[in-house]
């Protein structure tokens, strides 16, 4: 396998932290980081619940 970079763009990114409080959730208090461009386009979200896929599956049915 050969991997070659085609182009590199330097962009400015905004990091926003949200504190989520949800008593019905297996993780009732957590901090989510959201990354977005200066234009407001969301390019990534880091949620601690993503590390627990089995919890996410069970929780999604209880909503």
Short mmCIF file of N, CA and C in Angstrom, two decimals:
data_model
loop_
_atom_site.label_atom_id
_atom_site.label_comp_id
_atom_site.label_asym_id
_atom_site.label_seq_id
_atom_site.Cartn_x
_atom_site.Cartn_y
_atom_site.Cartn_z
N UNK A 1 0.85 -1.18 0.00
CA UNK A 1 0.00 0.00 0.00
C UNK A 1 0.89 1.23 0.00
N UNK A 2 0.53 2.18 -0.84
CA UNK A 2 1.28 3.42 -0.91
C UNK A 2 0.34 4.58 -0.59
N UNK A 3 0.78 5.46 0.29
CA UNK A 3 -0.04 6.60 0.71
C UNK A 3 0.71 7.89 0.39
N UNK A 4 0.10 8.73 -0.46
CA UNK A 4 0.72 9.98 -0.87
C UNK A 4 -0.24 11.13 -0.61
N UNK A 5 0.27 12.17 0.05
CA UNK A 5 -0.57 13.35 0.33
C UNK A 5 -0.78 14.14 -0.96
N UNK A 6 -2.02 14.45 -1.27
CA UNK A 6 -2.36 15.23 -2.46
C UNK A 6 -2.29 16.72 -2.20
N UNK A 7 -2.79 17.15 -1.05
CA UNK A 7 -2.75 18.56 -0.70
C UNK A 7 -2.89 18.73 0.80
N UNK A 8 -2.46 19.87 1.28
CA UNK A 8 -2.58 20.19 2.71
C UNK A 8 -3.20 21.57 2.82
N UNK A 9 -4.24 21.68 3.63
CA UNK A 9 -4.89 22.97 3.88
C UNK A 9 -4.80 23.28 5.36
N UNK A 10 -4.37 24.48 5.69
CA UNK A 10 -4.38 24.93 7.07
C UNK A 10 -5.66 25.71 7.29
N UNK A 11 -6.44 25.28 8.25
CA UNK A 11 -7.73 25.91 8.51
C UNK A 11 -7.85 26.25 9.99
N UNK A 12 -8.63 27.26 10.27
CA UNK A 12 -8.90 27.60 11.66
C UNK A 12 -10.14 26.85 12.11
N UNK A 13 -10.08 26.34 13.33
CA UNK A 13 -11.16 25.53 13.86
C UNK A 13 -11.58 26.08 15.22
N UNK A 14 -12.87 26.02 15.48
CA UNK A 14 -13.41 26.43 16.77
C UNK A 14 -13.73 25.17 17.56
N UNK A 15 -13.30 25.14 18.82
CA UNK A 15 -13.63 24.02 19.70
C UNK A 15 -14.62 24.52 20.74
N UNK A 16 -15.78 23.87 20.80
CA UNK A 16 -16.83 24.26 21.74
C UNK A 16 -17.06 23.08 22.69
N UNK A 17 -17.08 23.35 23.99
CA UNK A 17 -17.36 22.30 24.97
C UNK A 17 -18.76 22.49 25.52
N UNK A 18 -19.52 21.41 25.53
CA UNK A 18 -20.86 21.41 26.09
C UNK A 18 -20.89 20.47 27.29
N UNK A 19 -21.55 20.88 28.36
CA UNK A 19 -21.81 19.96 29.47
C UNK A 19 -23.23 19.45 29.32
N UNK A 20 -23.37 18.15 29.22
CA UNK A 20 -24.67 17.51 29.05
C UNK A 20 -25.08 16.90 30.38
N UNK A 21 -26.27 17.24 30.84
CA UNK A 21 -26.84 16.66 32.06
C UNK A 21 -28.14 15.97 31.67
N UNK A 22 -28.14 14.65 31.77
CA UNK A 22 -29.31 13.85 31.39
C UNK A 22 -29.42 12.71 32.39
N UNK A 23 -30.36 12.81 33.30
CA UNK A 23 -30.51 11.82 34.36
C UNK A 23 -30.92 10.44 33.84
N UNK A 24 -31.55 10.37 32.67
CA UNK A 24 -32.00 9.09 32.12
C UNK A 24 -30.88 8.33 31.42
N UNK A 25 -29.77 8.99 31.21
CA UNK A 25 -28.65 8.41 30.47
C UNK A 25 -27.74 7.63 31.42
N UNK A 26 -27.07 6.57 30.95
CA UNK A 26 -26.13 5.83 31.80
C UNK A 26 -24.96 6.68 32.28
N UNK A 27 -24.62 7.75 31.55
CA UNK A 27 -23.58 8.69 31.96
C UNK A 27 -24.28 10.04 32.14
N UNK A 28 -24.84 10.32 33.33
CA UNK A 28 -25.73 11.47 33.50
C UNK A 28 -25.07 12.83 33.30
N UNK A 29 -23.78 12.95 33.58
CA UNK A 29 -23.08 14.21 33.36
C UNK A 29 -21.83 13.92 32.53
N UNK A 30 -21.73 14.59 31.40
CA UNK A 30 -20.55 14.40 30.56
C UNK A 30 -20.27 15.67 29.78
N UNK A 31 -19.05 15.79 29.28
CA UNK A 31 -18.63 16.95 28.49
C UNK A 31 -18.39 16.49 27.06
N UNK A 32 -19.04 17.16 26.14
CA UNK A 32 -18.90 16.87 24.71
C UNK A 32 -18.11 18.00 24.07
N UNK A 33 -17.14 17.64 23.23
CA UNK A 33 -16.40 18.64 22.47
C UNK A 33 -16.87 18.60 21.03
N UNK A 34 -17.15 19.78 20.50
CA UNK A 34 -17.62 19.90 19.12
C UNK A 34 -16.64 20.80 18.37
N UNK A 35 -16.21 20.37 17.20
CA UNK A 35 -15.28 21.14 16.38
C UNK A 35 -16.01 21.62 15.15
N UNK A 36 -15.84 22.93 14.84
CA UNK A 36 -16.50 23.49 13.68
C UNK A 36 -15.61 24.53 13.02
N UNK A 37 -15.89 24.78 11.74
CA UNK A 37 -15.14 25.78 10.99
C UNK A 37 -15.65 27.16 11.39
N UNK A 38 -14.95 28.19 10.93
CA UNK A 38 -15.39 29.56 11.22
C UNK A 38 -16.72 29.88 10.56
N UNK A 39 -17.08 29.11 9.54
CA UNK A 39 -18.37 29.30 8.86
C UNK A 39 -19.51 28.60 9.59
N UNK A 40 -19.20 27.82 10.62
CA UNK A 40 -20.24 27.14 11.39
C UNK A 40 -20.49 25.70 11.00
N UNK A 41 -19.73 25.16 10.06
CA UNK A 41 -19.91 23.77 9.63
C UNK A 41 -19.28 22.85 10.67
N UNK A 42 -20.05 21.91 11.19
CA UNK A 42 -19.56 20.97 12.20
C UNK A 42 -18.70 19.92 11.50
N UNK A 43 -17.46 19.77 11.98
CA UNK A 43 -16.55 18.82 11.34
C UNK A 43 -16.18 17.66 12.27
N UNK A 44 -16.61 17.72 13.53
CA UNK A 44 -16.32 16.61 14.42
C UNK A 44 -16.93 16.80 15.79
N UNK A 45 -17.29 15.69 16.42
CA UNK A 45 -17.85 15.70 17.78
C UNK A 45 -17.19 14.57 18.55
N UNK A 46 -16.69 14.90 19.74
CA UNK A 46 -16.12 13.88 20.62
C UNK A 46 -17.05 13.75 21.82
N UNK A 47 -17.67 12.60 21.94
CA UNK A 47 -18.62 12.31 23.01
C UNK A 47 -18.12 11.08 23.76
N UNK A 48 -17.93 11.16 25.08
CA UNK A 48 -17.47 10.00 25.85
C UNK A 48 -18.39 8.79 25.72
N UNK A 49 -19.65 8.98 25.44
CA UNK A 49 -20.58 7.86 25.28
C UNK A 49 -20.24 7.02 24.05
N UNK A 50 -19.53 7.59 23.08
CA UNK A 50 -19.15 6.84 21.88
C UNK A 50 -18.22 5.68 22.20
N UNK A 51 -17.51 5.75 23.32
CA UNK A 51 -16.60 4.68 23.71
C UNK A 51 -17.33 3.46 24.24
N UNK A 52 -18.60 3.60 24.53
CA UNK A 52 -19.39 2.52 25.11
C UNK A 52 -20.52 2.17 24.16
N UNK A 53 -20.21 1.46 23.09
CA UNK A 53 -21.19 1.18 22.04
C UNK A 53 -22.37 0.36 22.55
N UNK A 54 -22.15 -0.58 23.48
CA UNK A 54 -23.27 -1.37 23.99
C UNK A 54 -24.24 -0.50 24.77
N UNK A 55 -23.71 0.46 25.52
CA UNK A 55 -24.58 1.38 26.26
C UNK A 55 -25.37 2.22 25.28
N UNK A 56 -24.73 2.68 24.21
CA UNK A 56 -25.43 3.50 23.21
C UNK A 56 -26.57 2.73 22.57
N UNK A 57 -26.38 1.46 22.27
CA UNK A 57 -27.43 0.66 21.65
C UNK A 57 -28.61 0.49 22.60
N UNK A 58 -28.33 0.15 23.86
CA UNK A 58 -29.41 -0.02 24.83
C UNK A 58 -30.11 1.29 25.12
N UNK A 59 -29.36 2.37 25.25
CA UNK A 59 -29.94 3.67 25.58
C UNK A 59 -30.80 4.21 24.43
N UNK A 60 -30.38 3.94 23.18
CA UNK A 60 -31.13 4.47 22.04
C UNK A 60 -32.55 3.92 21.99
N UNK A 61 -32.78 2.72 22.52
CA UNK A 61 -34.13 2.16 22.52
C UNK A 61 -34.98 2.69 23.67
N UNK A 62 -34.36 3.24 24.73
CA UNK A 62 -35.11 3.72 25.88
C UNK A 62 -35.55 5.17 25.75
N UNK A 63 -35.05 5.89 24.74
CA UNK A 63 -35.38 7.31 24.60
C UNK A 63 -36.85 7.54 24.38
#
